[in-house]
Amino acid sequence: MHIIKTALLALQAYTALALPGPLPAGPRGLDAKAQLEELAKGAYQKAKEDSSLPPHLRSKEGTCSWEDIKVRREWGAFSKQEKVDYIKAVKCLMSKPPNYPQSMVPGARSRFDDFLAVHINQTLIIHSTGNFLSWHRYYTWLYEEALQKECGYKGTQPWWDWTLTGETGFDASPIFDGSDTSLSGNGLAIPNQEPIKLIGDNNTANPPIILPPGSGGGCITSGPFKNMSLNLGPVALDAPGGVRYTAPTGNPLDYNPRCLKRDLTDEIIRTYVKANATLNNIIQAPDIATFQSIMQGPVIDGKKLIGIHGGGHFSLGGDPARDLYTSPGDPVFYFHHAAIDRVWWIWQMQDENSRVWESTALSGTNTYRNKPPSANTALEDWIELSYAAGPPRQIKELMSTRFGPFCYVYV
């Protein structure tokens, strides 16, 4: 597979997800979180009442009865034992040997690394593309399946409630408080960090965007993953002071063991991933093109914004979260993308026919911001994750959480 060569050659076309300011407030701004909860309850109820599929899409695999449905919940809703079980399964995946041949990914040391490798390999054909949402839906589900089938996990993939973290701050979040039932906490504090400087396309057109540093920056110091090793990358790691780091050998798939770093930034999460921004992504998007634009960073008044997708990643900071390619190296990645999937699911359930089953449910091409120019993404296109997991699937199989291989909803 030659995708990694294409990705690396196109690296200069990569544009950091950037923002100059928050999205405009939505209607009833003070009640944004309550509106989100209402929309989520409505999506859940609609899925429960109408579990049927259009006749032309029904198949033996595509039958998902409500009795079999799995429910993905926010981490705070998990019991202590459920959290321990999930963390144990992630560590299990980190202990199992990789599927990728060493000749393809010399640095992979675990099944966890397999998932990181395929994301590195395909970054420029799965971001700012028409398959961004469906690819990451399948990817996150296959990761969940690996935890279940390879490591005995009995639960479902948790999602991260950014709006709650924005209210409490990172230190008080059960995901980031550094306890034994967290995904570990902040990195060691590095004083006097410079801001993060994000650039526009090929350093032109868009002015640099300045983001504040967080309260950490170094290796994580507490929690279950304080001793984990990040083995692959970096590819395009944005660091304080406008510096961007790449792999020391030039090949991000080579072995480059280092600690997991975080620079948790309350200011970013509270400004760019708050309830208003999430609500706007749903109610101000009449079509998938608008929805994706808001999600991944729209251009408003000539300025590029980060969107809730980039806002979540950059609020984590550190290495690998500030690297579009290697961000799955932080276990919180899968919480974040389950939350992204949940927002898409809520939006889809507002008009399931046009937003799931019809060609209008897709928009975009098959390359990062259509560089180089490529064909429009189609429902018949295939998604494959190589040695990481799963058989290839057509996008049309991945558009509903109750069709194809899927049988889950969110609360």
Coordinates of N, CA and C in Angstrom, one line a residue, residues 245-352:
Y245 N 7.4 19.6 14.7 CA 8.3 18.4 14.8 C 7.9 17.3 13.9
T246 N 8.8 16.6 13.4 CA 8.6 15.4 12.6 C 9.5 14.3 13.1
A247 N 9.3 13.1 12.6 CA 10.0 11.9 13.1 C 11.5 12.1 12.9
P248 N 12.4 11.7 13.8 CA 13.8 12.0 13.7 C 14.4 11.3 12.5
T249 N 13.9 10.1 12.1 CA 14.4 9.4 10.9 C 13.8 9.9 9.6
G250 N 12.7 10.7 9.7 CA 12.0 11.1 8.5 C 10.9 10.2 8.2
N251 N 10.8 9.0 8.8 CA 9.7 8.1 8.6 C 8.9 7.9 9.8
P252 N 7.7 8.4 9.9 CA 6.9 8.3 11.1 C 6.5 6.9 11.5
L253 N 6.7 5.9 10.7 CA 6.4 4.6 11.0 C 7.6 3.8 11.6
D254 N 8.8 4.5 11.8 CA 9.9 3.9 12.5 C 9.7 4.0 14.0
Y255 N 10.4 3.2 14.7 CA 10.3 3.1 16.1 C 10.9 4.4 16.8
N256 N 10.1 5.1 17.5 CA 10.5 6.3 18.2 C 9.8 6.4 19.5
P257 N 10.2 5.5 20.5 CA 9.6 5.5 21.8 C 9.8 6.8 22.6
R258 N 8.7 7.2 23.2 CA 8.7 8.4 24.0 C 7.4 8.4 24.9
C259 N 7.4 9.3 25.8 CA 6.3 9.4 26.8 C 5.1 10.1 26.1
L260 N 3.9 9.8 26.7 CA 2.7 10.5 26.3 C 2.7 11.9 27.0
K261 N 2.6 12.9 26.2 CA 2.5 14.3 26.8 C 1.2 14.9 26.6
R262 N 0.8 15.7 27.6 CA -0.5 16.5 27.5 C -0.2 17.9 28.0
D263 N -1.0 18.8 27.5 CA -0.9 20.2 27.9 C -2.4 20.7 27.9
L264 N -3.1 20.2 28.9 CA -4.5 20.4 29.0 C -4.8 21.9 29.1
T265 N -5.8 22.4 28.3 CA -6.0 23.8 28.1 C -7.4 24.2 28.3
D266 N -7.8 24.6 29.5 CA -9.2 25.0 29.8 C -9.7 26.1 28.9
E267 N -8.9 27.0 28.5 CA -9.3 28.1 27.7 C -9.8 27.7 26.3
I268 N -9.1 26.7 25.7 CA -9.5 26.2 24.4 C -10.8 25.4 24.5
I269 N -10.9 24.5 25.5 CA -12.2 23.7 25.6 C -13.4 24.6 25.9
R270 N -13.2 25.7 26.7 CA -14.3 26.5 27.1 C -14.7 27.5 26.0
T271 N -13.8 27.8 25.1 CA -14.1 28.8 24.1 C -14.6 28.1 22.8
Y272 N -14.0 27.0 22.5 CA -14.3 26.4 21.1 C -15.0 25.1 21.1
V273 N -15.2 24.5 22.2 CA -15.9 23.2 22.2 C -17.0 23.2 23.3
K274 N -17.5 24.4 23.5 CA -18.6 24.6 24.5 C -19.9 24.1 23.9
A275 N -21.0 24.2 24.8 CA -22.3 23.7 24.3 C -22.8 24.5 23.1
N276 N -22.6 25.8 23.1 CA -23.1 26.6 22.0 C -22.5 26.1 20.7
A277 N -21.2 25.8 20.6 CA -20.5 25.4 19.4 C -21.0 24.1 19.0
T278 N -21.2 23.2 19.9 CA -21.7 21.8 19.6 C -23.2 21.9 19.1
L279 N -24.0 22.7 19.7 CA -25.4 22.9 19.3 C -25.5 23.5 17.9
N280 N -24.6 24.5 17.7 CA -24.6 25.2 16.4 C -24.3 24.2 15.3
N281 N -23.4 23.2 15.6 CA -23.0 22.3 14.6 C -24.2 21.4 14.1
I282 N -25.1 21.3 15.0 CA -26.3 20.5 14.6 C -27.4 21.3 14.0
I283 N -27.8 22.4 14.6 CA -29.0 23.1 14.2 C -28.7 24.2 13.1
Q284 N -27.5 24.5 12.9 CA -27.2 25.5 11.9 C -26.6 24.9 10.6
A285 N -26.8 23.6 10.5 CA -26.3 22.8 9.3 C -27.4 22.2 8.5
P286 N -27.9 22.8 7.5 CA -29.1 22.3 6.7 C -28.6 21.1 5.8
D287 N -27.3 21.0 5.6 CA -26.8 19.9 4.7 C -25.5 19.4 5.2
I288 N -25.0 18.3 4.7 CA -23.8 17.7 5.1 C -22.6 18.5 4.9
A289 N -22.6 19.3 3.8 CA -21.4 20.2 3.5 C -21.3 21.2 4.6
T290 N -22.3 21.8 5.0 CA -22.3 22.8 6.1 C -21.9 22.1 7.4
F291 N -22.5 21.0 7.7 CA -22.2 20.2 8.9 C -20.7 19.9 9.0
Q292 N -20.1 19.4 7.9 CA -18.7 19.1 7.9 C -17.8 20.3 8.1
S293 N -18.2 21.4 7.4 CA -17.5 22.6 7.5 C -17.4 23.1 8.9
I294 N -18.5 23.1 9.6 CA -18.6 23.6 11.0 C -17.8 22.7 11.8
M295 N -17.9 21.4 11.6 CA -17.2 20.4 12.4 C -15.7 20.5 12.3
Q296 N -15.2 20.6 11.1 CA -13.8 20.6 10.8 C -13.1 22.0 10.8
G297 N -14.0 23.0 10.8 CA -13.4 24.4 10.8 C -13.9 25.2 9.6
P298 N -14.9 26.0 9.8 CA -15.4 26.8 8.7 C -14.6 28.1 8.5
V299 N -14.8 28.8 7.4 CA -14.2 30.1 7.2 C -15.3 31.1 7.3
I300 N -15.1 32.0 8.3 CA -16.1 33.0 8.6 C -15.4 34.4 8.5
D301 N -15.9 35.3 7.7 CA -15.3 36.6 7.5 C -13.9 36.5 7.1
G302 N -13.6 35.5 6.3 CA -12.2 35.3 5.8 C -11.2 34.7 6.8
K303 N -11.7 34.2 7.9 CA -10.9 33.6 8.9 C -11.2 32.2 9.1
K304 N -10.2 31.3 9.2 CA -10.4 29.9 9.4 C -10.6 29.6 10.9
L305 N -11.7 28.8 11.2 CA -11.9 28.4 12.5 C -11.5 26.9 12.7
I306 N -11.5 26.5 14.0 CA -11.0 25.2 14.3 C -12.1 24.1 14.3
G307 N -13.3 24.5 14.7 CA -14.4 23.5 14.8 C -14.2 22.7 16.1
I308 N -15.3 22.0 16.4 CA -15.3 21.2 17.6 C -14.3 20.0 17.5
H309 N -14.1 19.5 16.2 CA -13.1 18.5 16.0 C -11.7 18.9 16.4
G310 N -11.2 20.0 15.8 CA -9.9 20.5 16.2 C -9.8 21.0 17.6
G311 N -10.9 21.6 18.1 CA -11.0 22.1 19.4 C -10.7 21.1 20.5
G312 N -11.3 19.9 20.3 CA -11.0 18.8 21.2 C -9.6 18.4 21.2
H313 N -9.0 18.2 20.0 CA -7.6 17.8 19.9 C -6.7 18.8 20.5
F314 N -6.8 20.1 20.2 CA -5.9 21.1 20.6 C -6.1 21.4 22.1
S315 N -7.2 21.1 22.7 CA -7.4 21.3 24.1 C -6.6 20.3 24.9
L316 N -6.3 19.2 24.3 CA -5.5 18.1 25.0 C -4.1 18.5 25.0
G317 N -3.6 19.1 23.8 CA -2.3 19.6 23.7 C -1.2 18.5 23.7
G318 N 0.0 18.9 23.8 CA 1.1 17.9 23.9 C 1.3 17.0 22.7
D319 N 1.9 15.9 22.9 CA 2.3 14.9 21.9 C 1.6 13.6 22.3
P320 N 0.6 13.1 21.5 CA 0.4 13.3 20.0 C -0.8 14.2 19.7
A321 N -1.5 14.8 20.6 CA -2.8 15.4 20.3 C -2.7 16.5 19.3
R322 N -1.6 17.3 19.3 CA -1.4 18.4 18.4 C -0.9 18.0 17.0
D323 N -0.9 16.7 16.7 CA -0.5 16.1 15.4 C -1.6 15.5 14.8
L324 N -2.1 16.0 13.7 CA -3.3 15.5 13.0 C -3.1 14.0 12.6
Y325 N -1.9 13.6 12.3 CA -1.6 12.2 11.9 C -1.5 11.3 13.1
T326 N -0.9 11.6 14.1 CA -0.6 10.7 15.2 C -1.5 10.8 16.4
S327 N -2.6 11.6 16.3 CA -3.4 11.9 17.5 C -4.0 10.6 18.1
P328 N -4.3 9.5 17.4 CA -4.8 8.3 18.0 C -3.8 7.7 19.0
G329 N -2.6 8.2 19.1 CA -1.7 7.7 20.1 C -2.1 8.0 21.5
D330 N -2.9 8.9 21.7 CA -3.5 9.2 23.0 C -4.8 8.5 23.1
P331 N -5.0 7.6 24.2 CA -6.2 6.8 24.3 C -7.5 7.6 24.3
V332 N -7.4 8.9 24.7 CA -8.5 9.8 24.7 C -9.1 10.1 23.3
F333 N -8.3 9.8 22.3 CA -8.7 10.0 20.9 C -10.0 9.4 20.7
Y334 N -10.2 8.1 21.1 CA -11.4 7.4 20.8 C -12.6 7.9 21.6
F335 N -12.4 8.5 22.7 CA -13.5 9.2 23.4 C -13.9 10.4 22.6
H336 N -12.9 11.1 22.1 CA -13.2 12.3 21.3 C -14.0 12.0 20.1
H337 N -13.5 11.0 19.4 CA -14.2 10.6 18.1 C -15.5 9.9 18.3
A338 N -15.7 9.2 19.4 CA -17.1 8.8 19.7 C -18.0 9.9 19.9
A339 N -17.5 11.0 20.5 CA -18.3 12.2 20.7 C -18.6 12.9 19.4
I340 N -17.6 12.9 18.5 CA -17.9 13.4 17.1 C -18.9 12.6 16.4
D341 N -18.8 11.3 16.6 CA -19.8 10.4 15.9 C -21.2 10.6 16.5
R342 N -21.2 10.9 17.8 CA -22.5 11.1 18.5 C -23.2 12.4 17.9
V343 N -22.4 13.5 17.7 CA -22.9 14.7 17.1 C -23.5 14.4 15.7
W344 N -22.7 13.7 15.0 CA -23.2 13.3 13.6 C -24.4 12.5 13.7
W345 N -24.5 11.6 14.6 CA -25.7 10.7 14.7 C -26.9 11.5 15.1
I346 N -26.8 12.5 16.0 CA -27.9 13.3 16.4 C -28.3 14.1 15.2
W347 N -27.4 14.7 14.4 CA -27.7 15.5 13.2 C -28.4 14.6 12.2
Q348 N -27.9 13.4 12.0 CA -28.5 12.5 11.0 C -30.0 12.2 11.4
M349 N -30.2 12.0 12.7 CA -31.5 11.5 13.1 C -32.6 12.6 13.0
Q350 N -32.2 13.9 12.7 CA -33.2 14.9 12.4 C -33.9 14.7 11.1
D351 N -33.2 14.0 10.2 CA -33.8 13.8 8.9 C -33.1 12.6 8.3
E352 N -33.5 11.4 8.8 CA -32.7 10.2 8.5 C -32.7 9.9 7.0

